[in-house]
Amino acid sequence: MKEGLRWRILVALLVTMLGLAYALPSVPFIGNSGLQKVLPKDKISLGLDLMGGIYLTLGVDVEKAIENTLAQTGQDLRTVAREEKINILRPRVIGSDKLELVLVKADQREALNKLIAEKFSHLTNEAPVDMEEGKVRYSLSYTKEYRKYLADLALDQAVKTIRNRIDQFGVSEPDIRKQQDYRIQVQLPGLSDPERAIQIIGKTAHLEFRMVKDDANVENAKRGIVPPGYEALPMVSRNPDGTYSETVLVVEKDAAMTGEYVQDAYVNFDHFNQSYVGLTFNASGARRFEQITGDHAGRRMAIVLDGKIHSAPVIQEKIRGGRASISGRFTKEEAHDLAIVLRAGSLPAPVNILEERSVGPSLGQESIDQGVTAALIGGVLVMVFMIVYYGFGGVVADIVLCLNIVLIMAGLAAFGATLTLPGIAGIILTLGMAVDANVLIFERIREELRRGLTPLAAITEGYNRATLTIFDANITTLITAVILYQFGTGPIRGFAVTLSLGILASMFTAIFCSRILFDLWAGTKQRTKLSI
C-alpha cells in the first residue's frame, strides 16, 4: 500500500470516528444508554418548529426609556450646575420629551447657557422665559439624532437583558433577535411553562431603595395628597393563603440608591424557612449602602421593585459588608425568578407582549416524522438507483453518502447548531448535491474507460477532471449559504447552517473518501474491468 494512501485512510478513519462519536448521542436509544458516559455530551438541538415551545413578539417602550434618561440628565445637569455655583431648581420632565428647569438668578443665564452648550450638547435649548422674582424657565429637549441613538441603545440593552434572563432560566437554544419598529422576536423551544417565562422576560426589575415617611397621613396619601418631594406607593404582601394584599406607604421621590449597584442576587431562607432574595453590592454600592444606612438609622427603608414596595424594614444600625435582602413572603419559585431578573439586570424600558404563539409538541413530532420519512424514502430510492446504474461505483457512492449524513449530524451537535424543518430541507438538498458530485466523477471515469484507459488510469484521470468542477460549484453554494446565514433570520439561518455543513461534508466524502475506496479496490490486484 502506498504511503500516501495510508495517510489518507488514517485521516478518513479519524474523521469518521469523530463523526460517529458526536452523531451517536443524538440517536435516542444510544443517547439514553450506558454509552453516553464515554461519548460527548453534545446533542443536536431541535428548533421551535420541531420541538414545540413558545414564540413571542415583544415591543420595547423606547419613549419610556428616553423619558427615564431625560430625567437622569436633569439630575446630572443640576449636579454640574451646583458645582459651577449656578442655582437651579429641581428639573422635571414634562410629557415625555421636555425637561423643564428654573434658573433662580437671571444674571446666571449666560453661565447656564454656556454650561449646556459645552457639557450637554445633545440638548436643544428653546428660548428661556423670564418669570417673576428674576427667575428664568428653561425648556430643554434631546436632539433628533440623540433620541434615535437612545432608542437604538434601549433596544440593544433590552435584547441583552432578555438573553441573560433566558440563559439563567435554563432554556436551551433560545432565538432572540431584533426586528423593525423596536420589536424583539423570542423563540423558546421546548418550554413547558410559558407563563413563567413571560413573567421573567417582561419584568422591568427596576430596583430602588427609598426612605419611608412614617408620619405621613396614609388616608390622604390614598387620595393622592402627599407632601412635596414624596409619593405614595403600594406595598405588596403575600398572605398565608397565597393571595396578595396591598397597603400604601409614603416614600421619598428620589431613590437613595438604585439596583445598578447589585453584583449578585440569590435565593436564601430565614429561620422560618421563608424564601427571600439576598443581594450583594459591588464595591461602590457597598460604600453607598453603608453610608445610607448609617445616616438613616432608626428609619424605614422601602425596597421598591417596578414601582411596588416589597418590604420596608427598619434600619437598626449601619450595615457593612455590602449585603441586603428583599423579603416578601415569596414562594421558592417567585424568589428564584426575582433573583434571575435582578442578576441579569433591569430592562431599560418596559416591554409589552405584542404576540404570543404556542407551538405544540405534537406538531413538532409530526413534522419530524414527515421529514424523516421523506428523507428515508428519498435516500433509499437514490441508493438503489446508484447501485443499479453504477454497480460497484454505486456501492462506493452509497457508503460515502451514509458517511455524509453522519458528518452533518456530528457537525450540528458539535457546533451547537439547531435543527429546524428548513434545516432538514437543507440536509436533503446537500445529499442530492453529494450524489451529483459522485455522478460527475463516475461519468468522467466512464469516458476515460471508453477511451481505452485501464481502470486505475481511468479513476485517476476521472477524479482529476471532476474535482475542480465539484470544488467550484460547491464553493459558490457555500458562499451563498454564508450570505443567507449573515442576513437571514430564524428558519433561513437553520437552512444555511445545514447547507454549509452538508457542502463541506459532501466535498470531503465525494472527493477524498470515495477516492480511497477506489484506490483500495484498484490496488488489491491487477484490475482489468471496473463496474461503473
Short mmCIF file of N, CA and C in Angstrom, two decimals, residues 406-503:
data_model
loop_
_atom_site.label_atom_id
_atom_site.label_comp_id
_atom_site.label_asym_id
_atom_site.label_seq_id
_atom_site.Cartn_x
_atom_site.Cartn_y
_atom_site.Cartn_z
N VAL A 406 -23.69 11.15 8.55
CA VAL A 406 -23.10 11.10 9.90
C VAL A 406 -22.33 12.39 10.19
N LEU A 407 -21.57 12.88 9.22
CA LEU A 407 -20.77 14.09 9.44
C LEU A 407 -21.65 15.33 9.61
N ILE A 408 -22.76 15.39 8.88
CA ILE A 408 -23.67 16.54 9.05
C ILE A 408 -24.28 16.52 10.45
N MET A 409 -24.74 15.34 10.89
CA MET A 409 -25.31 15.22 12.24
C MET A 409 -24.27 15.58 13.31
N ALA A 410 -23.04 15.10 13.09
CA ALA A 410 -21.98 15.39 14.06
C ALA A 410 -21.68 16.88 14.09
N GLY A 411 -21.67 17.52 12.92
CA GLY A 411 -21.41 18.96 12.87
C GLY A 411 -22.47 19.75 13.60
N LEU A 412 -23.73 19.36 13.41
CA LEU A 412 -24.83 20.06 14.10
C LEU A 412 -24.68 19.95 15.61
N ALA A 413 -24.30 18.74 16.08
CA ALA A 413 -24.16 18.53 17.52
C ALA A 413 -22.92 19.25 18.06
N ALA A 414 -21.79 19.12 17.36
CA ALA A 414 -20.54 19.67 17.87
C ALA A 414 -20.55 21.19 17.92
N PHE A 415 -21.17 21.83 16.91
CA PHE A 415 -21.18 23.30 16.86
C PHE A 415 -22.39 23.90 17.56
N GLY A 416 -23.22 23.05 18.16
CA GLY A 416 -24.37 23.56 18.90
C GLY A 416 -25.43 24.19 18.02
N ALA A 417 -25.48 23.79 16.74
CA ALA A 417 -26.49 24.35 15.84
C ALA A 417 -27.85 23.74 16.13
N THR A 418 -28.89 24.45 15.73
CA THR A 418 -30.26 23.99 15.96
C THR A 418 -30.84 23.44 14.67
N LEU A 419 -31.41 22.24 14.76
CA LEU A 419 -32.02 21.62 13.59
C LEU A 419 -33.48 22.05 13.49
N THR A 420 -33.80 22.69 12.39
CA THR A 420 -35.17 23.13 12.15
C THR A 420 -35.72 22.39 10.93
N LEU A 421 -37.00 22.62 10.65
CA LEU A 421 -37.61 21.97 9.48
C LEU A 421 -36.92 22.42 8.19
N PRO A 422 -36.68 23.73 7.99
CA PRO A 422 -35.89 24.12 6.82
C PRO A 422 -34.48 23.52 6.84
N GLY A 423 -33.97 23.26 8.04
CA GLY A 423 -32.65 22.63 8.14
C GLY A 423 -32.67 21.23 7.56
N ILE A 424 -33.77 20.50 7.79
CA ILE A 424 -33.90 19.16 7.19
C ILE A 424 -33.93 19.27 5.67
N ALA A 425 -34.61 20.30 5.17
CA ALA A 425 -34.61 20.53 3.72
C ALA A 425 -33.20 20.79 3.22
N GLY A 426 -32.41 21.53 4.01
CA GLY A 426 -31.02 21.79 3.62
C GLY A 426 -30.21 20.51 3.56
N ILE A 427 -30.46 19.60 4.51
CA ILE A 427 -29.74 18.31 4.52
C ILE A 427 -30.08 17.51 3.27
N ILE A 428 -31.38 17.43 2.96
CA ILE A 428 -31.80 16.67 1.78
C ILE A 428 -31.19 17.27 0.51
N LEU A 429 -31.15 18.61 0.45
CA LEU A 429 -30.56 19.26 -0.72
C LEU A 429 -29.07 18.92 -0.86
N THR A 430 -28.35 18.95 0.25
CA THR A 430 -26.90 18.66 0.17
C THR A 430 -26.65 17.19 -0.14
N LEU A 431 -27.54 16.31 0.31
CA LEU A 431 -27.38 14.90 -0.06
C LEU A 431 -27.53 14.74 -1.57
N GLY A 432 -28.48 15.49 -2.13
CA GLY A 432 -28.62 15.47 -3.58
C GLY A 432 -27.37 15.98 -4.27
N MET A 433 -26.76 17.02 -3.69
CA MET A 433 -25.54 17.57 -4.28
C MET A 433 -24.40 16.57 -4.16
N ALA A 434 -24.38 15.79 -3.05
CA ALA A 434 -23.34 14.80 -2.87
C ALA A 434 -23.47 13.69 -3.92
N VAL A 435 -24.70 13.27 -4.17
CA VAL A 435 -24.93 12.26 -5.21
C VAL A 435 -24.51 12.81 -6.56
N ASP A 436 -24.85 14.05 -6.81
CA ASP A 436 -24.50 14.69 -8.08
C ASP A 436 -22.98 14.73 -8.27
N ALA A 437 -22.25 14.99 -7.20
CA ALA A 437 -20.79 15.01 -7.29
C ALA A 437 -20.26 13.63 -7.68
N ASN A 438 -20.84 12.59 -7.08
CA ASN A 438 -20.41 11.23 -7.42
C ASN A 438 -20.75 10.90 -8.87
N VAL A 439 -21.92 11.32 -9.31
CA VAL A 439 -22.31 11.08 -10.71
C VAL A 439 -21.32 11.76 -11.64
N LEU A 440 -20.92 12.97 -11.30
CA LEU A 440 -19.97 13.72 -12.13
C LEU A 440 -18.64 12.97 -12.25
N ILE A 441 -18.18 12.44 -11.12
CA ILE A 441 -16.91 11.69 -11.12
C ILE A 441 -17.06 10.41 -11.93
N PHE A 442 -18.15 9.69 -11.69
CA PHE A 442 -18.33 8.40 -12.35
C PHE A 442 -18.44 8.56 -13.88
N GLU A 443 -19.12 9.61 -14.31
CA GLU A 443 -19.25 9.83 -15.75
C GLU A 443 -17.90 10.17 -16.39
N ARG A 444 -17.06 10.91 -15.67
CA ARG A 444 -15.71 11.19 -16.19
C ARG A 444 -14.91 9.89 -16.29
N ILE A 445 -15.06 9.02 -15.26
CA ILE A 445 -14.34 7.74 -15.30
C ILE A 445 -14.83 6.89 -16.46
N ARG A 446 -16.13 6.89 -16.69
CA ARG A 446 -16.69 6.14 -17.82
C ARG A 446 -16.11 6.62 -19.15
N GLU A 447 -16.01 7.92 -19.29
CA GLU A 447 -15.44 8.49 -20.52
C GLU A 447 -14.01 8.01 -20.74
N GLU A 448 -13.23 7.98 -19.66
CA GLU A 448 -11.83 7.55 -19.77
C GLU A 448 -11.75 6.06 -20.10
N LEU A 449 -12.67 5.28 -19.54
CA LEU A 449 -12.69 3.84 -19.86
C LEU A 449 -13.03 3.62 -21.33
N ARG A 450 -13.96 4.45 -21.87
CA ARG A 450 -14.30 4.32 -23.29
C ARG A 450 -13.12 4.68 -24.18
N ARG A 451 -12.25 5.56 -23.67
CA ARG A 451 -11.06 5.93 -24.44
C ARG A 451 -10.01 4.83 -24.43
N GLY A 452 -10.25 3.77 -23.61
CA GLY A 452 -9.34 2.65 -23.59
C GLY A 452 -8.33 2.64 -22.48
N LEU A 453 -8.50 3.56 -21.50
CA LEU A 453 -7.56 3.56 -20.37
C LEU A 453 -7.85 2.39 -19.44
N THR A 454 -6.85 1.98 -18.67
CA THR A 454 -7.05 0.94 -17.66
C THR A 454 -7.91 1.49 -16.53
N PRO A 455 -8.53 0.62 -15.73
CA PRO A 455 -9.36 1.12 -14.63
C PRO A 455 -8.63 2.09 -13.71
N LEU A 456 -7.39 1.75 -13.33
CA LEU A 456 -6.65 2.63 -12.42
C LEU A 456 -6.39 3.99 -13.06
N ALA A 457 -5.99 3.98 -14.33
CA ALA A 457 -5.72 5.25 -15.02
C ALA A 457 -7.02 6.04 -15.21
N ALA A 458 -8.11 5.31 -15.49
CA ALA A 458 -9.40 6.00 -15.68
C ALA A 458 -9.86 6.64 -14.38
N ILE A 459 -9.65 5.95 -13.25
CA ILE A 459 -10.04 6.51 -11.94
C ILE A 459 -9.24 7.79 -11.67
N THR A 460 -7.93 7.69 -11.90
CA THR A 460 -7.06 8.86 -11.64
C THR A 460 -7.47 10.04 -12.52
N GLU A 461 -7.65 9.78 -13.80
CA GLU A 461 -8.00 10.87 -14.72
C GLU A 461 -9.41 11.41 -14.44
N GLY A 462 -10.33 10.50 -14.11
CA GLY A 462 -11.70 10.92 -13.83
C GLY A 462 -11.78 11.84 -12.62
N TYR A 463 -11.07 11.49 -11.56
CA TYR A 463 -11.08 12.35 -10.36
C TYR A 463 -10.39 13.68 -10.65
N ASN A 464 -9.29 13.63 -11.42
CA ASN A 464 -8.59 14.89 -11.73
C ASN A 464 -9.48 15.85 -12.51
N ARG A 465 -10.27 15.31 -13.42
CA ARG A 465 -11.11 16.18 -14.26
C ARG A 465 -12.35 16.67 -13.51
N ALA A 466 -12.87 15.86 -12.60
CA ALA A 466 -14.13 16.24 -11.93
C ALA A 466 -13.92 17.07 -10.68
N THR A 467 -12.73 16.93 -10.06
CA THR A 467 -12.54 17.58 -8.75
C THR A 467 -12.70 19.09 -8.84
N LEU A 468 -12.07 19.72 -9.82
CA LEU A 468 -12.12 21.18 -9.90
C LEU A 468 -13.56 21.66 -10.13
N THR A 469 -14.29 20.94 -10.98
CA THR A 469 -15.69 21.31 -11.24
C THR A 469 -16.53 21.22 -9.97
N ILE A 470 -16.37 20.11 -9.23
CA ILE A 470 -17.12 19.94 -7.97
C ILE A 470 -16.74 21.03 -6.98
N PHE A 471 -15.44 21.31 -6.91
CA PHE A 471 -14.97 22.32 -5.96
C PHE A 471 -15.58 23.69 -6.28
N ASP A 472 -15.56 24.08 -7.55
CA ASP A 472 -16.11 25.38 -7.95
C ASP A 472 -17.59 25.49 -7.62
N ALA A 473 -18.35 24.45 -7.97
CA ALA A 473 -19.80 24.51 -7.75
C ALA A 473 -20.13 24.58 -6.26
N ASN A 474 -19.42 23.81 -5.45
CA ASN A 474 -19.72 23.78 -4.01
C ASN A 474 -19.28 25.06 -3.31
N ILE A 475 -18.15 25.62 -3.72
CA ILE A 475 -17.71 26.87 -3.09
C ILE A 475 -18.70 27.99 -3.37
N THR A 476 -19.23 28.03 -4.58
CA THR A 476 -20.24 29.04 -4.91
C THR A 476 -21.47 28.89 -4.01
N THR A 477 -21.92 27.65 -3.84
CA THR A 477 -23.08 27.42 -2.97
C THR A 477 -22.75 27.74 -1.52
N LEU A 478 -21.51 27.42 -1.12
CA LEU A 478 -21.11 27.71 0.27
C LEU A 478 -21.14 29.22 0.54
N ILE A 479 -20.67 30.00 -0.41
CA ILE A 479 -20.70 31.46 -0.25
C ILE A 479 -22.15 31.94 -0.12
N THR A 480 -23.03 31.36 -0.91
CA THR A 480 -24.45 31.72 -0.82
C THR A 480 -25.01 31.38 0.56
N ALA A 481 -24.61 30.22 1.09
CA ALA A 481 -25.09 29.81 2.42
C ALA A 481 -24.59 30.77 3.50
N VAL A 482 -23.35 31.21 3.37
CA VAL A 482 -22.80 32.16 4.36
C VAL A 482 -23.58 33.47 4.32
N ILE A 483 -23.90 33.93 3.11
CA ILE A 483 -24.68 35.18 2.99
C ILE A 483 -26.07 35.00 3.59
N LEU A 484 -26.69 33.84 3.34
CA LEU A 484 -28.00 33.57 3.93
C LEU A 484 -27.95 33.60 5.45
N TYR A 485 -26.88 33.03 6.00
CA TYR A 485 -26.75 32.98 7.47
C TYR A 485 -26.55 34.39 8.03
N GLN A 486 -25.75 35.19 7.32
CA GLN A 486 -25.42 36.52 7.82
C GLN A 486 -26.62 37.45 7.82
N PHE A 487 -27.43 37.38 6.75
CA PHE A 487 -28.52 38.34 6.61
C PHE A 487 -29.89 37.71 6.83
N GLY A 488 -29.95 36.40 6.98
CA GLY A 488 -31.24 35.75 7.18
C GLY A 488 -31.64 35.75 8.64
N THR A 489 -32.85 35.26 8.90
CA THR A 489 -33.35 35.14 10.27
C THR A 489 -33.96 33.76 10.44
N GLY A 490 -34.03 33.31 11.70
CA GLY A 490 -34.71 32.09 12.08
C GLY A 490 -34.53 30.91 11.15
N PRO A 491 -35.62 30.48 10.46
CA PRO A 491 -35.57 29.29 9.61
C PRO A 491 -34.55 29.40 8.49
N ILE A 492 -34.35 30.60 7.96
CA ILE A 492 -33.38 30.77 6.87
C ILE A 492 -31.98 30.47 7.38
N ARG A 493 -31.70 30.90 8.59
CA ARG A 493 -30.39 30.60 9.18
C ARG A 493 -30.21 29.10 9.39
N GLY A 494 -31.30 28.43 9.85
CA GLY A 494 -31.22 26.99 10.03
C GLY A 494 -30.91 26.28 8.74
N PHE A 495 -31.55 26.75 7.66
CA PHE A 495 -31.28 26.19 6.34
C PHE A 495 -29.83 26.43 5.94
N ALA A 496 -29.33 27.65 6.19
CA ALA A 496 -27.96 27.99 5.81
C ALA A 496 -26.93 27.14 6.57
N VAL A 497 -27.21 26.86 7.85
CA VAL A 497 -26.26 26.08 8.65
C VAL A 497 -26.14 24.66 8.11
N THR A 498 -27.28 24.00 7.91
CA THR A 498 -27.20 22.62 7.42
C THR A 498 -26.66 22.56 6.00
N LEU A 499 -26.97 23.57 5.20
CA LEU A 499 -26.44 23.62 3.83
C LEU A 499 -24.91 23.74 3.86
N SER A 500 -24.39 24.60 4.74
CA SER A 500 -22.94 24.78 4.84
C SER A 500 -22.26 23.49 5.30
N LEU A 501 -22.80 22.90 6.38
CA LEU A 501 -22.22 21.65 6.87
C LEU A 501 -22.30 20.56 5.82
N GLY A 502 -23.44 20.50 5.10
CA GLY A 502 -23.61 19.48 4.08
C GLY A 502 -22.63 19.63 2.93
N ILE A 503 -22.36 20.86 2.52
CA ILE A 503 -21.43 21.09 1.41
C ILE A 503 -20.01 20.66 1.81
#
